[in-house]
PDB file of C-alpha atoms in Angstrom:
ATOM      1  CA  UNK A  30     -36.506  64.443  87.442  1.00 60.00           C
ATOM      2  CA  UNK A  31     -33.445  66.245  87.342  1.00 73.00           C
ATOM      3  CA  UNK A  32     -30.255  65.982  89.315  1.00 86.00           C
ATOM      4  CA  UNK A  33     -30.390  67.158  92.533  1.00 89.00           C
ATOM      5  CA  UNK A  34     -27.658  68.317  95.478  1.00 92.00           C
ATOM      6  CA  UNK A  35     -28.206  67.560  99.662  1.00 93.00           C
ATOM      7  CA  UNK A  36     -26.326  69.226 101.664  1.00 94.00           C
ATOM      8  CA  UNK A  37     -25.765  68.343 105.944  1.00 95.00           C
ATOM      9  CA  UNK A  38     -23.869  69.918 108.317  1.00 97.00           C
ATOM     10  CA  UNK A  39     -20.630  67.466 107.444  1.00 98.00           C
ATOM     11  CA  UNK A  40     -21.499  66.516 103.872  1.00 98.00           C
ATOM     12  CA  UNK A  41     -22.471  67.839 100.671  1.00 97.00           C
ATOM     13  CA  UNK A  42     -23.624  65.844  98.006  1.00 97.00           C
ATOM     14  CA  UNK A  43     -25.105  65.348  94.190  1.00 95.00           C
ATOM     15  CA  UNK A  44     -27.502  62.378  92.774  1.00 94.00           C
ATOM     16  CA  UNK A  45     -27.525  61.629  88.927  1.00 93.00           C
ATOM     17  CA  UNK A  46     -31.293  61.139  87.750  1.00 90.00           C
ATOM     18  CA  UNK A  47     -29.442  57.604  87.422  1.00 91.00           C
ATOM     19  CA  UNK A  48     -29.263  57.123  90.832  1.00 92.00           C
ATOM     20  CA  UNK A  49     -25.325  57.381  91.016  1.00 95.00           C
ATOM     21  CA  UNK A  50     -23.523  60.149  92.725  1.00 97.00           C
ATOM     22  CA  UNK A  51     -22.286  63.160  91.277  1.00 97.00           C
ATOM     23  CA  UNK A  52     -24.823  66.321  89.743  1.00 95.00           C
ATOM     24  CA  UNK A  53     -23.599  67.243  86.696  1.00 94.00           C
ATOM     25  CA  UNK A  54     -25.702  70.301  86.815  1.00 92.00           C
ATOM     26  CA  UNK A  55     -24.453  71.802  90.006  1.00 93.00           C
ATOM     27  CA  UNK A  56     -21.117  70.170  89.385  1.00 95.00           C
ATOM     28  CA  UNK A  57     -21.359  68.273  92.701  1.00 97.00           C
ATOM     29  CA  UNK A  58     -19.961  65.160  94.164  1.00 98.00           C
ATOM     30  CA  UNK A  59     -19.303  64.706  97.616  1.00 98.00           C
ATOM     31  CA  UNK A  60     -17.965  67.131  99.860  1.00 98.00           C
ATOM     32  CA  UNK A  61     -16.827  66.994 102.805  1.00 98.00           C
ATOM     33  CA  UNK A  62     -16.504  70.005 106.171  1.00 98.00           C
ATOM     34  CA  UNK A  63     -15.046  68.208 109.128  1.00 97.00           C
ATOM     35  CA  UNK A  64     -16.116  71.085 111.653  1.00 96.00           C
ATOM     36  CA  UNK A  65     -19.791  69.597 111.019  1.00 97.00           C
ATOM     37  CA  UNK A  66     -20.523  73.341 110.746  1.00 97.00           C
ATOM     38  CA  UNK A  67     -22.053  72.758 106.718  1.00 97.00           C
ATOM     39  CA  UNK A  68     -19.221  75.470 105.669  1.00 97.00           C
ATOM     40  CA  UNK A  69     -18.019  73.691 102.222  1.00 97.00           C
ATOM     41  CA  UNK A  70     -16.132  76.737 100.691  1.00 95.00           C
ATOM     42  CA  UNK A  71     -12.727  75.645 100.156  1.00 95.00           C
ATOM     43  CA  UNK A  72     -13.526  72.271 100.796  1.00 97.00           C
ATOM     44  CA  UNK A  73     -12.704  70.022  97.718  1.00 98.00           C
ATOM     45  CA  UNK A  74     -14.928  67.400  96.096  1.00 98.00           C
ATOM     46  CA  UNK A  75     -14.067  63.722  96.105  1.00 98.00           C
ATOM     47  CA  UNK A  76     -15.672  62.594  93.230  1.00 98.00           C
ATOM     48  CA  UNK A  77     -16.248  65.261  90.816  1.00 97.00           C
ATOM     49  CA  UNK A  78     -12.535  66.655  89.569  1.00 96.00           C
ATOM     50  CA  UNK A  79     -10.728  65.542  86.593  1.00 94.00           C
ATOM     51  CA  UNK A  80     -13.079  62.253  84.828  1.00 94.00           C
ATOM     52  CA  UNK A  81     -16.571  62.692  87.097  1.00 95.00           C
ATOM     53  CA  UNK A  82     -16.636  58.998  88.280  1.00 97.00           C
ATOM     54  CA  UNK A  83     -19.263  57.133  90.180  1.00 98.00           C
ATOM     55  CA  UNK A  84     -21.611  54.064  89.340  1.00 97.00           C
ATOM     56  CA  UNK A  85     -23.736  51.218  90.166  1.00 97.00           C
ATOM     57  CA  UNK A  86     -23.897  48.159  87.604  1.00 97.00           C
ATOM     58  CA  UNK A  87     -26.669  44.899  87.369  1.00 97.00           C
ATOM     59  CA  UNK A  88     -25.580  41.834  85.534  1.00 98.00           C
ATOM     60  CA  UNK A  89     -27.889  39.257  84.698  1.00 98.00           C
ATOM     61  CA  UNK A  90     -26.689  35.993  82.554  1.00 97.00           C
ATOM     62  CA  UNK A  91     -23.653  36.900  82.318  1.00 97.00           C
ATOM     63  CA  UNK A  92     -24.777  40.420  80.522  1.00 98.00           C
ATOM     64  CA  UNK A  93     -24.976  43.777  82.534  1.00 98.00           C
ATOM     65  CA  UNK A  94     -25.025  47.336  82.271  1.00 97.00           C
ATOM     66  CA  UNK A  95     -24.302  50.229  84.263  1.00 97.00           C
ATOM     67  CA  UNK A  96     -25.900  54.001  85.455  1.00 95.00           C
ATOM     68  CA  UNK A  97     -23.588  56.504  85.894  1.00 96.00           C
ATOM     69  CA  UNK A  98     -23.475  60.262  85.588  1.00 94.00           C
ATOM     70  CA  UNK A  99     -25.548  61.069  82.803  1.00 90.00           C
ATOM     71  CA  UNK A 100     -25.534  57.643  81.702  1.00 91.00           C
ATOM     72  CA  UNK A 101     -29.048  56.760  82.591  1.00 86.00           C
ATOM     73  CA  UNK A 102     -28.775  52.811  82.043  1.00 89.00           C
ATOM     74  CA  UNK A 103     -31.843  51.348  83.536  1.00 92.00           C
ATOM     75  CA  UNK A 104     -34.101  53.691  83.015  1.00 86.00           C
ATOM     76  CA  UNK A 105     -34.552  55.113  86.133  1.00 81.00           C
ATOM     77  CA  UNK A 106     -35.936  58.671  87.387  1.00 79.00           C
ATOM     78  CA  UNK A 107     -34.739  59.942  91.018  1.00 80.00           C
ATOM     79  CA  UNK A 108     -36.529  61.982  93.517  1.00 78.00           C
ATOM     80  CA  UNK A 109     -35.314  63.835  96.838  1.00 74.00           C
ATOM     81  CA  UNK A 110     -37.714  63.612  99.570  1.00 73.00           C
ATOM     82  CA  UNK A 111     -37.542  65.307 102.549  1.00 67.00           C
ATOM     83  CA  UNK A 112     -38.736  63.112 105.864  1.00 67.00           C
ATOM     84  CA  UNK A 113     -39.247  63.280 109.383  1.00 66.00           C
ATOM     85  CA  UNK A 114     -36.551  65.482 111.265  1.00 76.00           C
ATOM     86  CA  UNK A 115     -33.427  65.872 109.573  1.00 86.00           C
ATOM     87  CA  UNK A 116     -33.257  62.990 106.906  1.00 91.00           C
ATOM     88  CA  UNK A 117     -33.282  63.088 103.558  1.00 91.00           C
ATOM     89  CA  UNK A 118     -34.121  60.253 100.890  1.00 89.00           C
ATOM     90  CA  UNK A 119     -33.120  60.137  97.751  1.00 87.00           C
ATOM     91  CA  UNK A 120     -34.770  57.311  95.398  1.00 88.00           C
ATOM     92  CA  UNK A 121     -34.651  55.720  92.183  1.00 89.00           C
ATOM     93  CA  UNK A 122     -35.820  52.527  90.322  1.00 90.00           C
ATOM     94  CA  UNK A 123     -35.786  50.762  86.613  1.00 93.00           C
ATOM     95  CA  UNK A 124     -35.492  47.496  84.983  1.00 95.00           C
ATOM     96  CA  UNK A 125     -32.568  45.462  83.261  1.00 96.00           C
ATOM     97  CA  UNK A 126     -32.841  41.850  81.727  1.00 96.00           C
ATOM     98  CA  UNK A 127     -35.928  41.156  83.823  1.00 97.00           C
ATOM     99  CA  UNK A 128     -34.578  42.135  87.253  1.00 97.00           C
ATOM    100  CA  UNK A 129     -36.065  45.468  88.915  1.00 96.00           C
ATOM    101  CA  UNK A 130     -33.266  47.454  90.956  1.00 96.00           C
ATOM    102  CA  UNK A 131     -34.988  49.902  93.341  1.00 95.00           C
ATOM    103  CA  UNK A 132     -32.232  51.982  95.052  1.00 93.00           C
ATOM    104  CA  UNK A 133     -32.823  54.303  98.533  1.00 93.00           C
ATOM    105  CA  UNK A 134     -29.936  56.505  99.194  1.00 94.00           C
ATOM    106  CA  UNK A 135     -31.041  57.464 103.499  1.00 95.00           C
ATOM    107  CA  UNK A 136     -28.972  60.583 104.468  1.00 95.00           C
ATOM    108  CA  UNK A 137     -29.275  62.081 107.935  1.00 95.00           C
ATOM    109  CA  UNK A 138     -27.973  65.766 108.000  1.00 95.00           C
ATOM    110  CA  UNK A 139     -26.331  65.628 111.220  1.00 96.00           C
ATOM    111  CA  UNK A 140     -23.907  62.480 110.128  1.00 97.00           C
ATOM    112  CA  UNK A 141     -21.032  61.848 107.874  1.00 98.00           C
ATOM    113  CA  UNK A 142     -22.678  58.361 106.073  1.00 98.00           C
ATOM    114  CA  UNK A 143     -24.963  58.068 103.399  1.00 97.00           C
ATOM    115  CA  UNK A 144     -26.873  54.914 103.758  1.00 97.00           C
ATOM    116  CA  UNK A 145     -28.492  52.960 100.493  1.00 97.00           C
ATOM    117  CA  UNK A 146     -30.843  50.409 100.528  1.00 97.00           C
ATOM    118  CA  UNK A 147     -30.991  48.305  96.720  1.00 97.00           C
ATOM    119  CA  UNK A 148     -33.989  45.679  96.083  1.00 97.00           C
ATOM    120  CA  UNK A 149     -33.443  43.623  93.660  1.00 98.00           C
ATOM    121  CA  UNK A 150     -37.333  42.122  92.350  1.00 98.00           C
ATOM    122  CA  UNK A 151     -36.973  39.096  89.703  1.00 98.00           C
ATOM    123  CA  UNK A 152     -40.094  40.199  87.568  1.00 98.00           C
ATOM    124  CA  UNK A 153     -39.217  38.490  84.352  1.00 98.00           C
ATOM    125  CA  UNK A 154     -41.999  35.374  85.297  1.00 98.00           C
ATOM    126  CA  UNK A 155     -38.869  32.778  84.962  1.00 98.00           C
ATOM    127  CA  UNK A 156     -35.564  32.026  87.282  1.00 98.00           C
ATOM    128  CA  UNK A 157     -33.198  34.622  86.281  1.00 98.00           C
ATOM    129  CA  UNK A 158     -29.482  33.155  86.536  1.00 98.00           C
ATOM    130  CA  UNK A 159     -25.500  34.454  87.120  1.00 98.00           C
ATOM    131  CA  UNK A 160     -27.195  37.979  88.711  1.00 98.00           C
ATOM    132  CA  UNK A 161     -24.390  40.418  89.846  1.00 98.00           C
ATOM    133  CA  UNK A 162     -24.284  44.048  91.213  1.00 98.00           C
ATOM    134  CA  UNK A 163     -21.561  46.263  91.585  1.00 98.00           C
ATOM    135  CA  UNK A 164     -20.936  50.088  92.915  1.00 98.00           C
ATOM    136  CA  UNK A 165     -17.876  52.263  93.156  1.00 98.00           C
ATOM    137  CA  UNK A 166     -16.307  55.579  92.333  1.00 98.00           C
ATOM    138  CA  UNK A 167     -12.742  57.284  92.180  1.00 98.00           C
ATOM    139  CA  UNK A 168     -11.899  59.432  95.055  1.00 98.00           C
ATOM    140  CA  UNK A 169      -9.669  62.376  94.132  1.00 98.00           C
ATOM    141  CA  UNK A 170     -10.302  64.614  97.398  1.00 98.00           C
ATOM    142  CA  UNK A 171      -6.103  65.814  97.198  1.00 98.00           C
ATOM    143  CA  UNK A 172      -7.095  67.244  93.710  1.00 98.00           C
ATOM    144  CA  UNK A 173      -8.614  70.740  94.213  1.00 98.00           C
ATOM    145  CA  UNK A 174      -6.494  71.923  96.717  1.00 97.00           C
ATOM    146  CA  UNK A 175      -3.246  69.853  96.142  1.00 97.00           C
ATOM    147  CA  UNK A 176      -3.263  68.518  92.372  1.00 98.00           C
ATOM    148  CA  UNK A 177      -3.171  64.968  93.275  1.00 97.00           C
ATOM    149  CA  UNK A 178      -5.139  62.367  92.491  1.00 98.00           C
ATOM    150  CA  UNK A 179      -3.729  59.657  93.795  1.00 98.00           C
ATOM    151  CA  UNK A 180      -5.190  58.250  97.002  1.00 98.00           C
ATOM    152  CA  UNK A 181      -4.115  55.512  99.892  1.00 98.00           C
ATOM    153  CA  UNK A 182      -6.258  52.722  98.700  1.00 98.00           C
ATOM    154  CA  UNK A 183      -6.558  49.829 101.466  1.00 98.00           C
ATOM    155  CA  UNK A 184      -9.201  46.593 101.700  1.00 98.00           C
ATOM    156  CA  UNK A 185     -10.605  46.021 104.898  1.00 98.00           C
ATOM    157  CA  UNK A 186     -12.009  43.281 104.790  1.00 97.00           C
ATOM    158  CA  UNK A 187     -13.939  40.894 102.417  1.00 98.00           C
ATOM    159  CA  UNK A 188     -17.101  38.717 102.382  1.00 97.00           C
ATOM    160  CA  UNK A 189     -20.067  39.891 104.763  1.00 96.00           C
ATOM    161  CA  UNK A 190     -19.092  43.393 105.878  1.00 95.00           C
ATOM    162  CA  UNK A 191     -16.694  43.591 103.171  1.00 98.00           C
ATOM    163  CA  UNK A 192     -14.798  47.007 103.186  1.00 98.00           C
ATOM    164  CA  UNK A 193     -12.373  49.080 101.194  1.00 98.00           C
ATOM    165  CA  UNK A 194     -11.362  52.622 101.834  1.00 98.00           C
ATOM    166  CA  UNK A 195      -8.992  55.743  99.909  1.00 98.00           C
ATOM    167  CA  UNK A 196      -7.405  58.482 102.184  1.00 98.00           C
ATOM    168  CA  UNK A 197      -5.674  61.588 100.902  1.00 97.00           C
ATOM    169  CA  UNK A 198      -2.247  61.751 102.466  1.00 96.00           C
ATOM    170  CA  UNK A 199      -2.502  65.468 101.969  1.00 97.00           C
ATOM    171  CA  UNK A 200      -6.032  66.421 103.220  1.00 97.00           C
ATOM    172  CA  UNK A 201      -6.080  63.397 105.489  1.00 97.00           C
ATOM    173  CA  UNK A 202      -9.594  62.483 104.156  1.00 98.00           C
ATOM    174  CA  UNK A 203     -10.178  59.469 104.082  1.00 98.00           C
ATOM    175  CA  UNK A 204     -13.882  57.947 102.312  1.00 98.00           C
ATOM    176  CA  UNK A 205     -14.879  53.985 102.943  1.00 98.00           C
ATOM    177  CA  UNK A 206     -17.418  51.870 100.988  1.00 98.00           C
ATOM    178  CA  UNK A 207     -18.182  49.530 103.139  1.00 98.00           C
ATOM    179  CA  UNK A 208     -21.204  46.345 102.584  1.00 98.00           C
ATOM    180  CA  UNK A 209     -24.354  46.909 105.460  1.00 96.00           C
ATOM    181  CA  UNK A 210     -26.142  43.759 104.242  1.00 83.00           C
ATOM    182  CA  UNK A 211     -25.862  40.236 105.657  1.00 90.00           C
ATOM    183  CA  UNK A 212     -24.472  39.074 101.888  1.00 95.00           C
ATOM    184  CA  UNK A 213     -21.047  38.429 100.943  1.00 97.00           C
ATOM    185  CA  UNK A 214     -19.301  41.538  99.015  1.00 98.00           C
ATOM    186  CA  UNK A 215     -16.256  41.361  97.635  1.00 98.00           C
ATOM    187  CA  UNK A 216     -13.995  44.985  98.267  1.00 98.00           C
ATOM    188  CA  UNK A 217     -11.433  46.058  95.317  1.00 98.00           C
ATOM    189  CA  UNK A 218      -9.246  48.472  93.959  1.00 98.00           C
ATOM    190  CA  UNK A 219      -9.090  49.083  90.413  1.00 98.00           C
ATOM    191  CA  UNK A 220      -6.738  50.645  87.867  1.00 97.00           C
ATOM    192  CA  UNK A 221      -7.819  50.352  85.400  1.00 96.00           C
ATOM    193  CA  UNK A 222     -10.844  51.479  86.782  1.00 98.00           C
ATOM    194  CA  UNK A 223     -14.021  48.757  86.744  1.00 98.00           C
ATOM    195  CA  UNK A 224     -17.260  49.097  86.028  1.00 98.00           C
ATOM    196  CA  UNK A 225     -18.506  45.352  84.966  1.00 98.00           C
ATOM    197  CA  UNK A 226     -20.247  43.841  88.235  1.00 98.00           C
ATOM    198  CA  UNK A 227     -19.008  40.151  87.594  1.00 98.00           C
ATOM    199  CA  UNK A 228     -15.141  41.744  87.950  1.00 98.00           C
ATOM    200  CA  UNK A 229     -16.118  43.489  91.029  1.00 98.00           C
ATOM    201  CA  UNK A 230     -17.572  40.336  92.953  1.00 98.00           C
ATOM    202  CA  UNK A 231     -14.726  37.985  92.138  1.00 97.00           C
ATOM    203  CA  UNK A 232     -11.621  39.660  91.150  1.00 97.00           C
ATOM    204  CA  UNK A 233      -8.437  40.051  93.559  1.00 96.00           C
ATOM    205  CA  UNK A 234      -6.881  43.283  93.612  1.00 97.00           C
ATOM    206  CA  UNK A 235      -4.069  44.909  95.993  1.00 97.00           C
ATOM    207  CA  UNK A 236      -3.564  47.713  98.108  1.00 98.00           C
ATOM    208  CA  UNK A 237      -2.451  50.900  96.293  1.00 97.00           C
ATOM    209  CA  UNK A 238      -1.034  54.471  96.235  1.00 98.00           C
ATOM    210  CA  UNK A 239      -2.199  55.229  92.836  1.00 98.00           C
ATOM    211  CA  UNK A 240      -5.562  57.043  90.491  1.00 98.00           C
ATOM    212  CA  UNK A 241      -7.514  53.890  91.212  1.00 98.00           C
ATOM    213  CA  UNK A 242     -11.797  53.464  91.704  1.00 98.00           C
ATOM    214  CA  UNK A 243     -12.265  51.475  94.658  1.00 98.00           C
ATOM    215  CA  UNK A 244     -15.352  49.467  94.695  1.00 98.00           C
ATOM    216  CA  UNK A 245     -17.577  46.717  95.853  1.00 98.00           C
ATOM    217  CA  UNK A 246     -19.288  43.196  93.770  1.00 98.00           C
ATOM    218  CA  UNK A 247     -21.834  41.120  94.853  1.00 98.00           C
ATOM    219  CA  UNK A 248     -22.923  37.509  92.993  1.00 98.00           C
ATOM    220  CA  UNK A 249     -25.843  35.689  93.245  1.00 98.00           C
ATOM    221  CA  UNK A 250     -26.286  32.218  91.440  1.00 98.00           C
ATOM    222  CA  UNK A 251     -30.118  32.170  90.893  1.00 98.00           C
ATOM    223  CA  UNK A 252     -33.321  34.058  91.774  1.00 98.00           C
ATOM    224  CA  UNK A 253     -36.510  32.774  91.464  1.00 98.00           C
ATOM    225  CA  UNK A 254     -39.318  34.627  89.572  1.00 98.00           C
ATOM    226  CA  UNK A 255     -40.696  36.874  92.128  1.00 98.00           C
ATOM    227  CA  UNK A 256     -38.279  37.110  94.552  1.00 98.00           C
ATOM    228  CA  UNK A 257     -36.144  39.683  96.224  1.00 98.00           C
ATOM    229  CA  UNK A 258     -32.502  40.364  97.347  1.00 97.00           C
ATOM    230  CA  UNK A 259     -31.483  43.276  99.078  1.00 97.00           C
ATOM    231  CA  UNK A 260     -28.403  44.852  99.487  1.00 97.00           C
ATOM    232  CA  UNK A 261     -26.764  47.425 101.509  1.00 97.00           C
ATOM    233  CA  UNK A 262     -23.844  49.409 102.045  1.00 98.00           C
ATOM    234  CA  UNK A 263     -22.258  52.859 103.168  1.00 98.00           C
ATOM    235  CA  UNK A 264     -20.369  55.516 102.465  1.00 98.00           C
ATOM    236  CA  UNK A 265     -18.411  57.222 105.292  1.00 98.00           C
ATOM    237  CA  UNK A 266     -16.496  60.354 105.154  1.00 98.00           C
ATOM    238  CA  UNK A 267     -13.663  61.214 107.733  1.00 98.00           C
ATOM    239  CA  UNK A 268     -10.880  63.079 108.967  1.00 96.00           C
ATOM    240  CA  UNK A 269      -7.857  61.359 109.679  1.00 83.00           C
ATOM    241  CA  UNK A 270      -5.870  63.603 112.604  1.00 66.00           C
ATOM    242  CA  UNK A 271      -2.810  65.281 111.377  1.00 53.00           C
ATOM    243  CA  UNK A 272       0.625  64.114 113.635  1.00 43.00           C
ATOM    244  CA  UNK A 273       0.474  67.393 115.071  1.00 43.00           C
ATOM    245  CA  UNK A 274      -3.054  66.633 116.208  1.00 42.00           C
ATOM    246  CA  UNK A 275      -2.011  62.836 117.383  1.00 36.00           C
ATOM    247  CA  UNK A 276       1.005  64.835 119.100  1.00 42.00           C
ATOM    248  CA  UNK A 277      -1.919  66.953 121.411  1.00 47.00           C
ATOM    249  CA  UNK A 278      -4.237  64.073 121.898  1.00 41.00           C
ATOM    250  CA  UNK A 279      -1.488  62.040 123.466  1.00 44.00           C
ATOM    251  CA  UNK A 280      -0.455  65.325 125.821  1.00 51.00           C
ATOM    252  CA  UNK A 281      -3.665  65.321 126.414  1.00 51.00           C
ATOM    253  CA  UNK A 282      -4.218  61.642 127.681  1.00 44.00           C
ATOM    254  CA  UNK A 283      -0.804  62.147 130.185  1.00 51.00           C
ATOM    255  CA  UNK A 284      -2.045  64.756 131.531  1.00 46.00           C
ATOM    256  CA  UNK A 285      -5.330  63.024 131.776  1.00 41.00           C
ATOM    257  CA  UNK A 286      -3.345  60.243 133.610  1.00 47.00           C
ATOM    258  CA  UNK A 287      -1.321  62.306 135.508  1.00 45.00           C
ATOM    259  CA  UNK A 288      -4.537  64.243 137.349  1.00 42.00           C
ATOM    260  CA  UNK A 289      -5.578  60.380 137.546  1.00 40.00           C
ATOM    261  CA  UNK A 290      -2.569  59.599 139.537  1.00 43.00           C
ATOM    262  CA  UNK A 291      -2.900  62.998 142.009  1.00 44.00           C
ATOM    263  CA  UNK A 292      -6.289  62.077 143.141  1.00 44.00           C
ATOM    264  CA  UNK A 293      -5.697  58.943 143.747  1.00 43.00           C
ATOM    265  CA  UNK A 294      -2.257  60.042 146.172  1.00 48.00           C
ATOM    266  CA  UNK A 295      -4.391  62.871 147.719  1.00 50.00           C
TER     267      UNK A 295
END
């Protein structure tokens, strides 16, 4: 299959036949039109500019591997389908050190998250040990338009519903990984950036202002043959409101309270 490129009324998108973000052959990664009106002229791209950079890793026995743009690890082959009403899945599967990783990337048109689903099947007819998965990227959405690629990097939170998050102080974009599943992540920030899934579930990293990835691990001690685990997590894209706009929204609530007050004294 070849790389492909979704686009929704607030995001635009490419998937790797790996799986990962990012087309390489429409030069696509994630783009982002806070109007919701699918208008992405002008808009700049959060993960493609300078080094393309976004992944998903497996580690099994302390070994592992990753799929990234072009760097079609696990063997895996990704189709688009399109399904009832406005969603749009995008699917992919393959094999490393006897653990099957199928991936489901669920993307509603009408929203600003991209949803994935990953299985992971022990098929290797033993108890597969030290299994680890990791996924992140490096947002540079203050590159196009402001030749920065440095982002606000914060952690949100760790274990289940672990979260991490980069905003552009000049676009006020701001994109969060954040873990759906009821298994402990761990949420990092990395510089130099990581791609090795057994750093990503246990390291401790630090708020930055700097080029870093941001990304998320997850560590299991044992599966046995035959058995699943399945992950999930998101990626949301928003706008963070501008002072001026913080400025009108507060107006906005006085006067609110003010009307409040009037009817009340009438």
């Amino acid at each position: 299959m070849a790389d492909v490129t979704v686009s929704g009324d607030y995001l635009k998108f490419g998937v790797d036949t790996s799986g990962a973000l990012i087309d390489l052959t429409s030069l696509t990664g994630l783009q982002f039109d806070p109007t919701g009106s699918g208008n992405f002229g002008g808009q700049p791209d959060f993960l493609y500019p300078g080094t393309p950079f976004a992944f998903y890793s497996l580690g099994v026995n302390g070994f592992y591997d990753v799929a990234s743009p072009g760097a079609n690890a696990f063997g895996t082959t990704t189709a688009i389908l399109s399904l009832v009403g406005t969603t749009y899945v995008a699917t992919s599967g393959g094999t490393y050190g006897g653990l099957k990783i199928s991936q489901t990337i669920t993307f509603d048109t009408t929203s600003n998250i991209l949803h994935t689903a990953v299985v992971l099947t022990n098929v290797s007819g033993h108890t597969l040990n030290n299994i680890a998965y990791g996924v992140g990227f490096d947002p540079d959405q203050d590159y196009d338009n402001y030749s920065q690629f440095n982002t606000a990097n914060t952690i949100l939170g760790q274990g289940v519903g672990g979260s991490v998050e980069a905003t552009g102080v000049n676009t006020g974009y701001t994109i969060k990984l954040s873990s759906t599943g009821g298994w402990s992540a761990n949420a990092g920030v990395y510089l130099p950036w990581e791609t090795n899934p057994y750093t990503l579930a246990t390291a401790a990293t630090a708020n930055s202002y700097s080029d870093s990835s941001i990304g998320l691990g997850y560590h299991f001690d044992s599966l046995k043959n035959g058995k699943q685990i399945s992950i999930g997590y998101d990626v949301t894209v928003t706008a963070v409101p501008e002072p001026a706009t913080y400025g009108m929204l507060l107006a906005g609530l006085g006067l609110i309270g003010a009307a409040v007050r009037r009817r009340r004294s009438a």
